[in-house]
Short mmCIF file of N, CA and C in Angstrom, two decimals:
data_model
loop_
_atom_site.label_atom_id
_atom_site.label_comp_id
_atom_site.label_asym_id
_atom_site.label_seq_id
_atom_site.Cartn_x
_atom_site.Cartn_y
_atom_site.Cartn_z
N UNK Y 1 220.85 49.26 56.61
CA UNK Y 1 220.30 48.10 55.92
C UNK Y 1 220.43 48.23 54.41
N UNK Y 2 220.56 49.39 53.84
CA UNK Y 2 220.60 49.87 52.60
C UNK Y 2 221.52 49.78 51.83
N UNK Y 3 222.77 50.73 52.39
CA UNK Y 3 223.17 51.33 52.27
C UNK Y 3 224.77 50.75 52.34
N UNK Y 4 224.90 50.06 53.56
CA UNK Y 4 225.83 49.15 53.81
C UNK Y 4 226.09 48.09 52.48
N UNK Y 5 225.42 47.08 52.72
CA UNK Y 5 225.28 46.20 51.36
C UNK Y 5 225.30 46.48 49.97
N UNK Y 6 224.88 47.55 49.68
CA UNK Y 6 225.49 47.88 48.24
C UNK Y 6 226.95 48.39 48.14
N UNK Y 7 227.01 49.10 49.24
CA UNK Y 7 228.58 49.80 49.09
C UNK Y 7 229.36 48.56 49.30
N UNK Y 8 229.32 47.24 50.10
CA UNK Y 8 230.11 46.20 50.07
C UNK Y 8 230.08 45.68 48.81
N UNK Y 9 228.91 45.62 48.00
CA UNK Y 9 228.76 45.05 46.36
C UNK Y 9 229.35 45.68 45.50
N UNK Y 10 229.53 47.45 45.59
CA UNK Y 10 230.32 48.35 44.78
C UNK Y 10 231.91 47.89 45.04
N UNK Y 11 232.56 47.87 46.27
CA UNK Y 11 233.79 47.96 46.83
C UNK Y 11 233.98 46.10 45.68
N UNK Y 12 233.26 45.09 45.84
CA UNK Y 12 233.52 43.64 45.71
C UNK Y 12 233.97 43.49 43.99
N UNK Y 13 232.40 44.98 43.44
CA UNK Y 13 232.91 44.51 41.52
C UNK Y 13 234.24 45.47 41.58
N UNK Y 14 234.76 46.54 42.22
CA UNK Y 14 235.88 47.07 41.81
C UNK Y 14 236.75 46.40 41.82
N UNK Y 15 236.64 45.37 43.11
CA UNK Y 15 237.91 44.71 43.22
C UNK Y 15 238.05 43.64 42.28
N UNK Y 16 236.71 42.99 41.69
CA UNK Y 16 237.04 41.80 40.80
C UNK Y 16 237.04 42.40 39.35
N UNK Y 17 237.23 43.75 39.27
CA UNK Y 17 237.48 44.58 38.39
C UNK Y 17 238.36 45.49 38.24
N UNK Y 18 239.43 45.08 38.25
CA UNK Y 18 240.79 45.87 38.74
C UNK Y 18 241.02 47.42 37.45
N UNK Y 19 240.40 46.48 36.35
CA UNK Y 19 241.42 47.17 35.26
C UNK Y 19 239.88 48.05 34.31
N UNK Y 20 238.73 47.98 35.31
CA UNK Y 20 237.61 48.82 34.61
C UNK Y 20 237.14 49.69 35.77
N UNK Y 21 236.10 50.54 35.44
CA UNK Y 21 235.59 51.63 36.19
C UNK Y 21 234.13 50.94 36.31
N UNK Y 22 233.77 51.50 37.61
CA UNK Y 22 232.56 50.68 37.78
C UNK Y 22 231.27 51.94 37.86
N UNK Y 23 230.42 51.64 37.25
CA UNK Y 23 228.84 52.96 37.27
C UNK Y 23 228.02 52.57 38.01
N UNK Y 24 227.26 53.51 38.79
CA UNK Y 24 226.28 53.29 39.14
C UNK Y 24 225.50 53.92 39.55
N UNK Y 25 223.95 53.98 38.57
CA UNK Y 25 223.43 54.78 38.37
C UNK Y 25 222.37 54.75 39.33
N UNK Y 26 222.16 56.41 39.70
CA UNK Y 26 221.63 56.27 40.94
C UNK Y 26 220.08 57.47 40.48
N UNK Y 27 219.07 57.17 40.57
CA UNK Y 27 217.72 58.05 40.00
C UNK Y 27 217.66 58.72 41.07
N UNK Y 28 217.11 60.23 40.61
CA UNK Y 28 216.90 61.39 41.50
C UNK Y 28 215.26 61.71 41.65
N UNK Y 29 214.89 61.39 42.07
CA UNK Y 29 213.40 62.38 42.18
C UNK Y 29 213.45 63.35 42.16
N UNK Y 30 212.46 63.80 40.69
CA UNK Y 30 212.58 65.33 40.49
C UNK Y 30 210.93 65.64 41.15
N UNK Y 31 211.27 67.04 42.18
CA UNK Y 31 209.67 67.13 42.60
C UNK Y 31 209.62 68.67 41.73
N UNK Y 32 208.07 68.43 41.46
CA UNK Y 32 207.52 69.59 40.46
C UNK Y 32 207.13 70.57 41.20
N UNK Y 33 206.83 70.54 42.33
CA UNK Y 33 206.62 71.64 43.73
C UNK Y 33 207.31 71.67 44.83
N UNK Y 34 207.64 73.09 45.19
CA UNK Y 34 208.72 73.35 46.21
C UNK Y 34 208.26 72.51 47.59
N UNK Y 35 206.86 72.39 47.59
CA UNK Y 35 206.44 71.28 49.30
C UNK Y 35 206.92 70.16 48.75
N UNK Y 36 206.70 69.14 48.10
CA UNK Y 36 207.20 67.63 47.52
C UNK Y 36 208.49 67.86 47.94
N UNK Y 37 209.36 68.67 48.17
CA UNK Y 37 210.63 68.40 48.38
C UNK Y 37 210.92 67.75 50.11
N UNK Y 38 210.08 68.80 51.20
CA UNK Y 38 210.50 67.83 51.71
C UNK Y 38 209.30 66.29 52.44
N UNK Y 39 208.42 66.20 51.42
CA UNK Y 39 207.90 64.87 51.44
C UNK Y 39 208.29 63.63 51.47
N UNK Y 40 209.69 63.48 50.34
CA UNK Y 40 210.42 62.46 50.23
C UNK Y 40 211.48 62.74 50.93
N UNK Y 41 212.41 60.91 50.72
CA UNK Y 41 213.81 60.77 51.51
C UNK Y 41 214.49 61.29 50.60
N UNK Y 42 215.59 61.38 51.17
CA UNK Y 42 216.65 62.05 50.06
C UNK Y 42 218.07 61.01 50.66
N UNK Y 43 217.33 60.24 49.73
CA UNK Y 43 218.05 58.24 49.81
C UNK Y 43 219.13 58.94 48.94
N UNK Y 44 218.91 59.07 47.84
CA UNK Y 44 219.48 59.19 46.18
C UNK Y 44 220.58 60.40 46.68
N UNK Y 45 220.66 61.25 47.42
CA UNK Y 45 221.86 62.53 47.56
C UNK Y 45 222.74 61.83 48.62
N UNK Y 46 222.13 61.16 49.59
CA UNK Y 46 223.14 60.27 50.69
C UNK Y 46 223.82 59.38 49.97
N UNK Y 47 223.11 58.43 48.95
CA UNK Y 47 224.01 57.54 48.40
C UNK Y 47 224.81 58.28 47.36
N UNK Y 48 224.73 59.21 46.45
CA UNK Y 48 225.94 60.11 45.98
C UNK Y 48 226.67 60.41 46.57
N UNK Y 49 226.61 60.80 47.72
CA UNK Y 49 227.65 61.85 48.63
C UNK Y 49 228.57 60.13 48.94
N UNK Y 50 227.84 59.35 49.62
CA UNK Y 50 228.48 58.18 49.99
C UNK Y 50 229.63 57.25 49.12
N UNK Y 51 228.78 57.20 47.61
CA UNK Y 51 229.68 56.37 46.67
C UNK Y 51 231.07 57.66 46.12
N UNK Y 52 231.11 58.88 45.96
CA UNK Y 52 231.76 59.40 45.45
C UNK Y 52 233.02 59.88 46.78
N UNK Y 53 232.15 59.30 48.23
CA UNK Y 53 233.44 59.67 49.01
C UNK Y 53 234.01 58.31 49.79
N UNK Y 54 233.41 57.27 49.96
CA UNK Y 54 233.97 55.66 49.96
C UNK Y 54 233.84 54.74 49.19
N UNK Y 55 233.75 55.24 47.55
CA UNK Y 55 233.62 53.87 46.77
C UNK Y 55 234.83 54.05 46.09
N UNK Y 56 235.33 54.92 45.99
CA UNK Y 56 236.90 54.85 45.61
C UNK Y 56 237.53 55.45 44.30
N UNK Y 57 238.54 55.67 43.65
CA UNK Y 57 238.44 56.61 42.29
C UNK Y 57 238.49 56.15 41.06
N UNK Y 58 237.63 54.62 41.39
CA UNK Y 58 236.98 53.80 40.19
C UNK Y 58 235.80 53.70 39.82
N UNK Y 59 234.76 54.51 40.60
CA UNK Y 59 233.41 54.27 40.97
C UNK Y 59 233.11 55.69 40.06
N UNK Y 60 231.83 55.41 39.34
CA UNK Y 60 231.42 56.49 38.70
C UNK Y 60 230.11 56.44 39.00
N UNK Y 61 229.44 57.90 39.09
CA UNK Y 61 228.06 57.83 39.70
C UNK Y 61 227.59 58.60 38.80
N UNK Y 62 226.20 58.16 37.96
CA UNK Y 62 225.74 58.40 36.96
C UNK Y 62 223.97 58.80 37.62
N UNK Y 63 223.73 59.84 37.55
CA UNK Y 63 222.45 60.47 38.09
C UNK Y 63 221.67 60.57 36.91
N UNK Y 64 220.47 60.14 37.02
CA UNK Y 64 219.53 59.97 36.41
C UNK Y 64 217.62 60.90 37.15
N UNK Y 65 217.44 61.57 36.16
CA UNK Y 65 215.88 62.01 36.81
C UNK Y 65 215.01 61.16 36.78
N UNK Y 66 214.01 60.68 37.78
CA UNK Y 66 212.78 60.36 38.08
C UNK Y 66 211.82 61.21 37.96
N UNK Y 67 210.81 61.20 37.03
CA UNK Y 67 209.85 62.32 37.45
C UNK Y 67 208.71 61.58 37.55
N UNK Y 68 207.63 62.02 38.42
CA UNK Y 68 206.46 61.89 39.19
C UNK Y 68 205.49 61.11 37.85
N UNK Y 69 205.30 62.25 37.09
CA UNK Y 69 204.46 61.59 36.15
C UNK Y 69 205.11 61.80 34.96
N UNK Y 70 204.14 60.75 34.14
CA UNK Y 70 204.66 60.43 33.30
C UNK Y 70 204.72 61.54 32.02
N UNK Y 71 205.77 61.12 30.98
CA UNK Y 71 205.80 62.67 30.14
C UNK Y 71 204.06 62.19 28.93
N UNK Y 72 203.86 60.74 28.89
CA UNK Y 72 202.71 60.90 27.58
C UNK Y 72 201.48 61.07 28.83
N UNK Y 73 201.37 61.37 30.13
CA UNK Y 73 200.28 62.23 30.63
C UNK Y 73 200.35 63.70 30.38
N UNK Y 74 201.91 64.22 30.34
CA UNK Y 74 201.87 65.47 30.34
C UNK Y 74 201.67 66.19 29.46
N UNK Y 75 202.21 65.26 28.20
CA UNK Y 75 201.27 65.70 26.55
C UNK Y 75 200.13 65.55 26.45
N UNK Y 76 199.62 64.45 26.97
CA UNK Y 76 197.76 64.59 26.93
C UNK Y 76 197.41 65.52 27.47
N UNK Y 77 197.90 66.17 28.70
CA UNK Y 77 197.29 67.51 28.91
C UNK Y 77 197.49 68.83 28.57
N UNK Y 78 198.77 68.69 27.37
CA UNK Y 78 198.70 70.16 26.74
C UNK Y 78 198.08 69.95 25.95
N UNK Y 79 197.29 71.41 25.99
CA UNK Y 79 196.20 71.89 24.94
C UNK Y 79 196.67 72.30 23.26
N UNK Y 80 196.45 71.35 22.55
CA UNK Y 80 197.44 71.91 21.49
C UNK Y 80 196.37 72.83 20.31
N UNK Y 81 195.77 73.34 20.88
CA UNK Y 81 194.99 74.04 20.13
C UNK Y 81 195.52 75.63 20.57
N UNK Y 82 196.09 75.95 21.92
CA UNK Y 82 195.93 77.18 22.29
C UNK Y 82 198.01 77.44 21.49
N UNK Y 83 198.28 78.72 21.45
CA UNK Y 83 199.73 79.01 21.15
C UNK Y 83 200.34 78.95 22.30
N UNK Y 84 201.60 79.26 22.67
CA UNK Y 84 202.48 79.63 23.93
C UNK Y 84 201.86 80.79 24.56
N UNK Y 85 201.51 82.09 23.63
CA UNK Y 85 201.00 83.39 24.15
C UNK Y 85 199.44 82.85 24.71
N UNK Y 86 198.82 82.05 25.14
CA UNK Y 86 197.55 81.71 25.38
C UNK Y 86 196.60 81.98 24.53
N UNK Y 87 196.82 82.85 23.00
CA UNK Y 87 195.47 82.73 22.12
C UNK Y 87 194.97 81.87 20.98
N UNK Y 88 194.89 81.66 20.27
CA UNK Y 88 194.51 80.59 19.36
C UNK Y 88 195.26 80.51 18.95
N UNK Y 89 196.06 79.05 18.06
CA UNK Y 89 197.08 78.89 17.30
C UNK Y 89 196.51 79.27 16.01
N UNK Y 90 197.80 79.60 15.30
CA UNK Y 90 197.58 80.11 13.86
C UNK Y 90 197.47 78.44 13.36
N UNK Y 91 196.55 78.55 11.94
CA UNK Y 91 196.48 77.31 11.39
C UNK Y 91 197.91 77.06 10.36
N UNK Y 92 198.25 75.97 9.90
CA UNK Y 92 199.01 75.64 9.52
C UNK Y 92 198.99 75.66 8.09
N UNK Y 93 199.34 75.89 6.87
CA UNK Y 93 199.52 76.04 6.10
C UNK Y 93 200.15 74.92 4.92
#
């Protein structure tokens, strides 16, 4: 249901695109823990494997990361008071 229909939409712009290369960018879920991996589908590696072996040697597949959360949660939760070594940061000067 997926999978079919886009690859007919990829195969349709190559062809009404003779004389360009066609992209298509496909997002990866990045999981931050080794269990999350197999939680999700792994839609995004079938459709790589798929476009780079029947979409033809006009088709370019451009991978992109997804990550879970967002990066301005992940700065709100570093502590910017502590250093890398875990003890107090030196003050700034």
């Amino acid at each position: 249901e997926f999978f079919g229909p886009l690859l007919r939409h990829v195969r349709e712009q190559v062809a009404a695109n003779a004389h360009r290369y066609v992209a298509v960018v496909v997002p990866e879920l990045i999981d931050r823990k080794w269990y999350e991996l197999i939680l999700h589908s792994h839609r995004s590696t079938m459709l790589k494997g798929l476009l780079l072996f029947r979409g033809g040697p006009r088709v370019v597949v451009i991978n992109t990361p997804w990550y879970l959360r967002d990066e301005e949660e992940e700065i709100a939760s570093v502590d910017w008071n502590k250093s890398p070594s875990g003890g107090p940061a030196a003050p700034l000067s």
